[in-house]
Short mmCIF file of C-alpha atoms in Angstrom, two decimals:
data_model
loop_
_atom_site.label_atom_id
_atom_site.label_comp_id
_atom_site.label_asym_id
_atom_site.label_seq_id
_atom_site.Cartn_x
_atom_site.Cartn_y
_atom_site.Cartn_z
CA MET A 147 29.81 -12.89 -76.46
CA ASP A 148 27.14 -11.30 -77.48
CA HIS A 149 28.57 -7.60 -77.81
CA MET A 150 26.60 -5.77 -80.27
CA LYS A 151 24.81 -8.48 -80.91
CA LYS A 152 21.98 -6.83 -83.25
CA ASP A 153 24.16 -5.10 -85.24
CA TRP A 154 25.97 -8.47 -86.40
CA GLY A 155 23.88 -8.79 -89.82
CA ASP A 156 25.32 -5.27 -90.39
CA GLU A 157 29.16 -6.17 -89.60
CA LEU A 158 28.95 -9.44 -91.78
CA GLN A 159 28.23 -7.31 -94.61
CA TRP A 160 30.43 -4.92 -94.34
CA ILE A 161 33.27 -7.66 -93.26
CA GLN A 162 31.88 -8.99 -96.98
CA LYS A 163 32.02 -5.49 -98.22
CA GLY A 164 36.05 -5.44 -97.08
CA ILE A 165 36.57 -8.93 -99.41
CA HIS A 166 35.94 -7.12 -102.35
CA GLN A 167 37.21 -3.19 -100.82
CA VAL A 168 33.74 -2.02 -101.52
CA ASP A 169 32.69 1.76 -100.14
CA GLY A 170 36.16 1.77 -98.33
CA TYR A 171 35.89 -1.39 -96.58
CA ILE A 172 39.08 -3.65 -96.44
CA THR A 173 38.88 -7.14 -95.01
CA THR A 174 42.60 -8.79 -94.63
CA ILE A 175 44.17 -12.02 -92.97
CA SER A 176 46.97 -11.50 -90.31
CA ASN A 177 50.09 -11.98 -91.45
CA HIS A 178 50.88 -13.88 -88.13
CA TYR A 179 48.20 -16.45 -89.38
CA LEU A 180 49.56 -16.76 -92.88
CA GLN A 181 53.17 -16.81 -92.01
CA HIS A 182 53.26 -18.60 -88.55
CA ARG A 183 49.96 -20.63 -88.76
CA LEU A 184 49.32 -21.10 -92.22
CA GLN A 185 50.76 -24.81 -92.96
CA ASN A 186 52.73 -25.31 -89.86
CA ASP A 187 53.89 -28.82 -88.92
CA GLU A 188 52.75 -27.56 -85.17
CA TYR A 189 49.49 -26.24 -85.88
CA GLU A 190 48.04 -29.32 -88.08
CA ASP A 191 44.89 -27.98 -88.15
CA ARG A 192 45.34 -24.60 -89.66
CA ILE A 193 45.47 -25.51 -93.42
CA PHE A 194 42.63 -23.02 -94.51
CA ASP A 195 43.86 -20.38 -97.16
CA GLU A 196 42.66 -16.97 -98.53
CA LEU A 197 39.96 -19.40 -100.95
CA ASP A 198 38.88 -20.61 -97.87
CA ILE A 199 38.44 -17.43 -95.49
CA CYS A 200 36.88 -15.64 -98.14
CA TRP A 201 33.92 -18.77 -99.26
CA ALA A 202 33.55 -18.56 -95.38
CA ILE A 203 32.86 -15.30 -94.80
CA MET A 204 31.06 -14.67 -97.91
CA ASN A 205 28.48 -18.22 -96.94
CA GLY A 206 28.47 -17.92 -93.04
CA ARG A 207 27.23 -16.00 -89.67
CA ILE A 208 28.37 -14.26 -87.20
CA VAL A 209 28.03 -16.64 -83.47
CA GLU A 210 30.08 -14.42 -81.04
CA GLY A 211 30.97 -11.01 -79.96
CA TYR A 212 33.32 -9.59 -77.70
CA ASP A 213 34.32 -6.19 -76.23
CA ILE A 214 37.52 -4.44 -76.12
CA GLY A 215 39.10 -6.19 -73.24
CA GLU A 216 36.79 -9.28 -73.19
CA ARG A 217 38.98 -11.35 -74.69
CA ASN A 218 42.72 -11.80 -73.60
CA GLY A 219 42.99 -8.08 -73.46
CA ASN A 220 42.09 -7.84 -76.82
CA LYS A 221 42.78 -4.36 -78.17
CA ASP A 222 39.85 -4.00 -80.49
CA PRO A 223 36.07 -5.48 -80.84
CA GLU A 224 36.43 -9.58 -82.11
CA ARG A 225 33.70 -11.29 -83.45
CA ILE A 226 33.71 -15.21 -84.04
CA LEU A 227 32.49 -16.60 -87.63
CA ILE A 228 31.47 -19.76 -88.82
CA GLY A 229 31.05 -20.69 -91.96
CA PRO A 230 31.94 -23.44 -94.86
CA SER A 231 35.32 -23.22 -96.37
CA LEU A 232 36.30 -25.44 -99.21
CA LYS A 233 38.83 -28.11 -97.37
CA GLU A 234 35.93 -28.87 -94.53
CA PRO A 235 32.43 -28.60 -93.87
CA TRP A 236 32.77 -25.44 -91.32
CA ILE A 237 35.33 -23.05 -89.91
CA VAL A 238 35.81 -20.98 -87.25
CA LEU A 239 36.90 -17.39 -88.21
CA ALA A 240 38.28 -14.80 -85.96
CA VAL A 241 38.11 -11.48 -87.09
CA VAL A 242 39.23 -8.54 -85.88
CA LEU A 243 36.99 -5.13 -86.14
CA ARG A 244 39.09 -1.68 -86.36
CA LEU A 245 37.79 1.40 -86.31
CA ASP A 246 38.59 2.61 -89.62
CA ARG A 247 36.49 0.26 -91.98
CA HIS A 248 39.30 -2.77 -91.02
CA PHE A 249 38.54 -6.12 -90.67
CA ILE A 250 42.07 -8.58 -89.84
CA ILE A 251 41.12 -12.57 -90.34
CA LYS A 252 43.33 -13.10 -86.99
CA THR A 253 42.98 -17.17 -87.06
CA VAL A 254 40.94 -19.55 -88.90
CA PHE A 255 40.54 -23.11 -87.50
CA PRO A 256 38.27 -26.06 -88.18
CA VAL A 257 34.62 -26.10 -86.28
CA ASP A 258 36.12 -29.44 -84.22
CA ARG A 259 35.89 -28.06 -80.92
CA GLU A 260 32.50 -28.44 -79.13
CA ARG A 261 32.50 -24.69 -77.91
CA TYR A 262 31.85 -24.21 -81.29
CA GLN A 263 29.79 -27.05 -82.77
CA ARG A 264 26.44 -25.84 -80.79
CA TYR A 265 26.09 -23.09 -83.58
CA LEU A 266 25.96 -25.61 -86.14
CA GLU A 267 22.29 -27.02 -87.19
CA ASN A 268 21.62 -30.57 -86.63
CA ASP A 269 22.18 -30.95 -90.38
CA GLU A 270 25.17 -28.89 -90.64
CA ARG A 271 27.15 -30.98 -87.75
CA PRO A 272 30.56 -32.95 -88.96
#
């Protein structure tokens, strides 16, 4: 949950650089999210589009970090970010860290779970 916490500041900057494709960094949104979760009636809370995601990354923070295999057999390290979006005060983003400077937004949902609300300051809580 705190995997490589000392590097989270740098990792967030790299993810942000990836939004702008600067210095060889690339941040993309998974096709799975875009094609199967976003605006799907079976996933009513998956309403966050590219603009929401970019805004959250540029104004958010990493709150959890997982090493390879720590979360459901993940093949790559993962970071959990929370940040503001244009549709909700705060959203959660699961980001996969690839070794080739490529970051993939795996999924996005509102901060409506108590697990993530604990990372918000009192004045940030919904």
